[in-house]
Structure formats: structure tokens, C-alpha cells
mmCIF file of C-alpha atoms and ligand atoms in Angstrom:
data_model
loop_
_atom_site.group_PDB
_atom_site.id
_atom_site.type_symbol
_atom_site.label_atom_id
_atom_site.label_comp_id
_atom_site.label_asym_id
_atom_site.label_seq_id
_atom_site.Cartn_x
_atom_site.Cartn_y
_atom_site.Cartn_z
ATOM 1 C CA MET A 1 -34.411 30.131 96.170
ATOM 2 C CA ASN A 2 -31.236 29.141 97.953
ATOM 3 C CA SER A 3 -28.254 27.928 96.018
ATOM 4 C CA ASN A 4 -26.117 25.183 97.514
ATOM 5 C CA ASN A 5 -23.542 27.813 98.419
ATOM 6 C CA GLU A 6 -26.087 29.895 100.291
ATOM 7 C CA GLU A 7 -27.260 26.813 102.157
ATOM 8 C CA SER A 8 -23.739 25.899 103.191
ATOM 9 C CA ASP A 9 -22.976 29.515 104.131
ATOM 10 C CA ALA A 10 -25.980 29.421 106.436
ATOM 11 C CA THR A 11 -24.318 26.682 108.473
ATOM 12 C CA LEU A 12 -21.206 28.771 109.102
ATOM 13 C CA VAL A 13 -20.667 30.458 112.452
ATOM 14 C CA LYS A 14 -18.859 33.766 112.810
ATOM 15 C CA VAL A 15 -16.055 33.615 115.354
ATOM 16 C CA SER A 16 -14.276 36.711 116.579
ATOM 17 C CA PHE A 17 -11.243 36.407 118.821
ATOM 18 C CA VAL A 18 -7.741 37.689 119.467
ATOM 19 C CA LEU A 19 -5.152 35.432 117.884
ATOM 20 C CA ASN A 20 -1.520 36.010 118.789
ATOM 21 C CA GLY A 21 -2.343 39.613 119.631
ATOM 22 C CA LYS A 22 -4.379 40.362 116.505
ATOM 23 C CA GLN A 23 -8.141 40.710 116.344
ATOM 24 C CA THR A 24 -9.343 37.949 114.025
ATOM 25 C CA GLU A 25 -12.716 37.179 112.467
ATOM 26 C CA ILE A 26 -13.453 33.981 110.612
ATOM 27 C CA LYS A 27 -16.384 31.790 109.665
ATOM 28 C CA VAL A 28 -16.274 28.170 110.706
ATOM 29 C CA LYS A 29 -18.423 25.085 110.527
ATOM 30 C CA PRO A 30 -19.912 24.522 113.973
ATOM 31 C CA TRP A 31 -18.462 21.036 114.221
ATOM 32 C CA GLU A 32 -14.886 21.930 113.271
ATOM 33 C CA THR A 33 -12.242 21.807 115.963
ATOM 34 C CA ALA A 34 -10.089 24.783 116.890
ATOM 35 C CA LEU A 35 -7.101 22.683 115.803
ATOM 36 C CA THR A 36 -8.465 22.166 112.286
ATOM 37 C CA VAL A 37 -9.336 25.819 111.865
ATOM 38 C CA LEU A 38 -5.968 27.039 113.140
ATOM 39 C CA ARG A 39 -4.058 24.727 110.843
ATOM 40 C CA GLU A 40 -6.208 24.589 107.728
ATOM 41 C CA GLN A 41 -8.037 27.894 107.616
ATOM 42 C CA LEU A 42 -5.546 30.169 109.340
ATOM 43 C CA GLY A 43 -2.373 28.414 108.182
ATOM 44 C CA LEU A 44 -0.883 28.147 111.681
ATOM 45 C CA THR A 45 0.638 24.716 111.284
ATOM 46 C CA GLY A 46 2.935 25.018 114.310
ATOM 47 C CA THR A 47 0.155 23.463 116.373
ATOM 48 C CA LYS A 48 0.320 19.730 115.699
ATOM 49 C CA GLU A 49 -2.245 16.974 115.535
ATOM 50 C CA GLY A 50 -1.053 13.813 117.210
ATOM 51 C CA CYS A 51 -3.810 11.668 118.690
ATOM 52 C CA GLY A 52 -6.810 13.917 118.017
ATOM 53 C CA ILE A 53 -8.453 12.699 121.239
ATOM 54 C CA GLY A 54 -6.869 14.748 124.010
ATOM 55 C CA GLU A 55 -4.113 12.360 125.017
ATOM 56 C CA CYS A 56 -0.820 13.580 123.557
ATOM 57 C CA GLY A 57 -0.770 17.364 124.052
ATOM 58 C CA ALA A 58 0.745 18.075 120.628
ATOM 59 C CA CYS A 59 -2.146 20.422 119.870
ATOM 60 C CA THR A 60 -1.820 22.540 123.025
ATOM 61 C CA ILE A 61 -2.640 26.232 122.682
ATOM 62 C CA LEU A 62 -3.358 28.937 125.238
ATOM 63 C CA VAL A 63 -6.931 30.159 125.610
ATOM 64 C CA ASP A 64 -7.235 33.080 128.016
ATOM 65 C CA GLY A 65 -3.836 32.020 129.333
ATOM 66 C CA ARG A 66 -4.797 28.414 130.050
ATOM 67 C CA ALA A 67 -3.243 25.476 128.228
ATOM 68 C CA VAL A 68 -5.942 23.677 126.242
ATOM 69 C CA ASP A 69 -5.982 20.715 123.851
ATOM 70 C CA SER A 70 -7.198 22.383 120.666
ATOM 71 C CA CYS A 71 -8.305 19.016 119.247
ATOM 72 C CA LEU A 72 -10.973 18.889 121.952
ATOM 73 C CA LEU A 73 -12.170 22.462 121.503
ATOM 74 C CA LEU A 74 -14.794 23.376 118.938
ATOM 75 C CA ALA A 75 -13.845 26.370 116.837
ATOM 76 C CA PRO A 76 -16.945 28.379 117.853
ATOM 77 C CA GLN A 77 -15.719 28.130 121.447
ATOM 78 C CA LEU A 78 -12.879 30.474 120.509
ATOM 79 C CA ASP A 79 -15.352 33.338 120.179
ATOM 80 C CA GLY A 80 -14.427 36.231 122.437
ATOM 81 C CA ARG A 81 -11.263 34.539 123.673
ATOM 82 C CA ASP A 82 -7.619 35.471 123.727
ATOM 83 C CA VAL A 83 -5.744 32.721 121.902
ATOM 84 C CA GLN A 84 -2.028 32.129 121.616
ATOM 85 C CA THR A 85 -0.319 29.531 119.472
ATOM 86 C CA VAL A 86 3.355 28.723 119.208
ATOM 87 C CA GLU A 87 3.587 31.214 116.342
ATOM 88 C CA GLY A 88 2.844 33.934 118.901
ATOM 89 C CA LEU A 89 5.778 33.037 121.147
ATOM 90 C CA GLY A 90 8.690 35.435 121.066
ATOM 91 C CA SER A 91 8.541 38.400 118.739
ATOM 92 C CA ALA A 92 9.017 36.838 115.320
ATOM 93 C CA THR A 93 6.882 38.338 112.562
ATOM 94 C CA ALA A 94 6.394 37.597 108.892
ATOM 95 C CA GLU A 95 8.821 40.435 108.185
ATOM 96 C CA SER A 96 11.581 39.613 110.634
ATOM 97 C CA GLU A 97 13.042 36.716 112.517
ATOM 98 C CA GLY A 98 12.594 38.636 115.738
ATOM 99 C CA VAL A 99 13.605 37.351 119.142
ATOM 100 C CA LEU A 100 12.944 33.919 120.557
ATOM 101 C CA HIS A 101 11.063 33.492 123.821
ATOM 102 C CA PRO A 102 13.347 32.380 126.691
ATOM 103 C CA LEU A 103 11.598 28.990 126.608
ATOM 104 C CA GLN A 104 12.536 28.571 122.952
ATOM 105 C CA GLU A 105 16.115 29.647 123.687
ATOM 106 C CA ALA A 106 16.383 27.166 126.537
ATOM 107 C CA PHE A 107 14.912 24.308 124.489
ATOM 108 C CA ILE A 108 17.609 24.893 121.873
ATOM 109 C CA SER A 109 20.471 25.237 124.324
ATOM 110 C CA HIS A 110 19.428 22.114 126.283
ATOM 111 C CA GLY A 111 18.818 19.908 123.258
ATOM 112 C CA ALA A 112 15.178 19.562 124.287
ATOM 113 C CA VAL A 113 14.039 19.354 120.662
ATOM 114 C CA GLN A 114 14.650 16.248 118.595
ATOM 115 C CA CYS A 115 12.000 15.463 115.981
ATOM 116 C CA GLY A 116 10.147 18.547 117.221
ATOM 117 C CA PHE A 117 6.633 17.192 116.842
ATOM 118 C CA CYS A 118 5.759 17.575 120.508
ATOM 119 C CA THR A 119 7.663 20.835 120.941
ATOM 120 C CA PRO A 120 4.976 23.438 120.171
ATOM 121 C CA GLY A 121 2.592 21.812 122.620
ATOM 122 C CA VAL A 122 5.233 21.457 125.302
ATOM 123 C CA LEU A 123 6.258 25.088 124.886
ATOM 124 C CA MET A 124 2.693 26.300 125.275
ATOM 125 C CA SER A 125 2.049 24.172 128.364
ATOM 126 C CA ALA A 126 5.304 25.429 129.876
ATOM 127 C CA LYS A 127 4.426 29.027 129.048
ATOM 128 C CA ALA A 128 1.064 28.722 130.790
ATOM 129 C CA LEU A 129 2.896 27.432 133.857
ATOM 130 C CA LEU A 130 5.587 30.129 133.918
ATOM 131 C CA ASP A 131 3.027 32.886 133.375
ATOM 132 C CA GLN A 132 1.223 31.647 136.492
ATOM 133 C CA ASN A 133 4.238 30.707 138.564
ATOM 134 C CA PRO A 134 7.666 32.166 137.772
ATOM 135 C CA SER A 135 9.393 29.768 140.198
ATOM 136 C CA PRO A 136 7.929 26.293 139.745
ATOM 137 C CA GLY A 137 9.627 23.344 141.388
ATOM 138 C CA ARG A 138 10.724 20.324 139.380
ATOM 139 C CA GLU A 139 7.669 18.343 140.503
ATOM 140 C CA GLU A 140 5.305 21.085 139.400
ATOM 141 C CA ILE A 141 6.948 21.197 135.991
ATOM 142 C CA ILE A 142 6.633 17.419 135.689
ATOM 143 C CA GLN A 143 2.987 17.599 136.694
ATOM 144 C CA THR A 144 2.268 20.406 134.244
ATOM 145 C CA LEU A 145 3.879 18.589 131.329
ATOM 146 C CA SER A 146 2.358 15.217 132.168
ATOM 147 C CA GLY A 147 -0.187 15.684 129.373
ATOM 148 C CA ASN A 148 2.485 16.345 126.748
ATOM 149 C CA LEU A 149 3.960 13.151 125.348
ATOM 150 C CA CYS A 150 7.430 13.084 123.808
ATOM 151 C CA ARG A 151 8.743 9.989 122.085
ATOM 152 C CA CYS A 152 12.268 11.278 121.549
ATOM 153 C CA THR A 153 13.927 13.179 124.341
ATOM 154 C CA GLY A 154 13.339 11.135 127.480
ATOM 155 C CA TYR A 155 11.965 14.346 129.041
ATOM 156 C CA ILE A 156 15.033 15.254 131.109
ATOM 157 C CA GLN A 157 16.225 17.877 128.642
ATOM 158 C CA ILE A 158 12.726 19.331 128.470
ATOM 159 C CA LEU A 159 12.505 19.639 132.258
ATOM 160 C CA ASP A 160 15.971 21.189 132.417
ATOM 161 C CA ALA A 161 15.028 23.649 129.687
ATOM 162 C CA VAL A 162 11.873 24.771 131.462
ATOM 163 C CA GLU A 163 13.841 25.284 134.692
ATOM 164 C CA GLN A 164 16.426 27.292 132.763
ATOM 165 C CA ALA A 165 13.768 29.442 131.100
ATOM 166 C CA ALA A 166 12.110 30.120 134.445
ATOM 167 C CA LYS A 167 15.472 31.261 135.823
ATOM 168 C CA ASP A 168 16.165 33.409 132.764
ATOM 169 C CA LEU A 169 12.729 34.999 132.946
ATOM 170 C CA ARG A 170 13.179 35.795 136.628
ATOM 171 C CA GLU A 171 16.600 37.280 136.142
ATOM 172 C CA THR A 172 16.214 39.083 132.887
ATOM 173 C CA LYS A 173 14.680 41.634 130.815
ATOM 174 C CA PRO A 174 11.210 42.106 129.552
ATOM 175 C CA HIS A 175 10.382 40.040 126.493
ATOM 176 C CA LYS A 176 7.533 39.808 124.077
ATOM 177 C CA GLY A 177 5.110 36.921 123.774
HETATM 178 S S1 LIG B 1 -3.819 15.978 119.155
HETATM 179 FE FE1 LIG B 1 -4.839 16.971 120.772
HETATM 180 S S2 LIG B 1 -4.173 15.924 122.555
HETATM 181 FE FE2 LIG B 1 -3.313 14.776 120.903
HETATM 182 S S1 LIG B 2 11.043 15.713 120.233
HETATM 183 FE FE1 LIG B 2 10.116 14.094 119.086
HETATM 184 S S2 LIG B 2 8.238 13.727 120.128
HETATM 185 FE FE2 LIG B 2 9.259 15.148 121.387
#
């Protein structure tokens, strides 16, 4: 006879994916969002929940290199994917502070972070863009970030920071993340 625990276990779905470079296996409820699982099960609270309905971009992560609203993605859809969250930017680890990604450096130097709530999502959208196109024009950056709402900065500093990071990435050294 099944216990309640066995019954609830039977509803769980095994999900296996690469998360910030590490093979990861978890069990999730089929109806949970990727955002909930990242934050509550995996403890990656850098990814934020703003609207929960795909309109603010605060929850943006990279899935197979594409920027995705994790509030609109079911956790089982992560299976077999390569996933990056803001915690995977740069080379910081639990053991060391590591090195910031050029985008993170530029956001700091341009004052593109105020309350910071939108920042992880903006960084991930910008990373997806720069990975695809190392030399985006201002209009392309604006277009790319149009799904990421920021209530604080007025956007100019963010756009300047992404342009700066693109320049730094073109001119400089290899980096991690
Ligand atoms: S929380 Fe996902 S788009 Fe707003
Ligand atoms: S820095 Fe506050 S919402 Fe963007």
C-alpha cells in the first residue's frame, strides 16, 4: 500500500541538466516553474521574480545560450539543457570571490545598478546578446533589453555599460563565464 509520501514522490519528475557548468539532477513537481526550482530548491536567489507572467525580465536566465523568462518555463523543460544563471557569470565560486564578468565590471563602473532587482535579468539578456554579436549597435542593445524593465536607472547607464562591456570583451583577454 502506498504511503502519502510514496504517492507524492510518484508525481515528481527527474530533471537532469547542466547548471552553471555543473551536471545537476533534481526531482521537481511537473507544474513548478524553472524560476521556483532555481530559487527555492537550488538556492540560486540571484534570479528574481518580478511579475511572474513574462513581462518584466527579472527572471531571465540562459537556456542553451538563449535568454528565457524562467517564470514562463516549467522546470521539467530544463531536462537536457545547458542553463546559466547570474551566479554562473564571471568566475566566482563558493570558495573565492573570483573575477567579475566584463558586463558586471561595466555595470559597476557606469552606475548601472541602483536597487539591483532588475540587474541579474539585464545581465543575462546582455550576455546572450554579446555571445551572439560581439559588436551590437545601440539600437540592437535597446531592442535586446526591451523585455527587461528597470524602475531606477532610466536605462542610459545600462546601455552605456553594455556598450562598454562589448568593447572590453572585443579588446581583451579571455574570461570565464
Ligand atoms: S518574473 Fe518573469 S518576466 Fe517578470
Ligand atoms: S536598478 Fe532598480 S529596477 Fe533596475
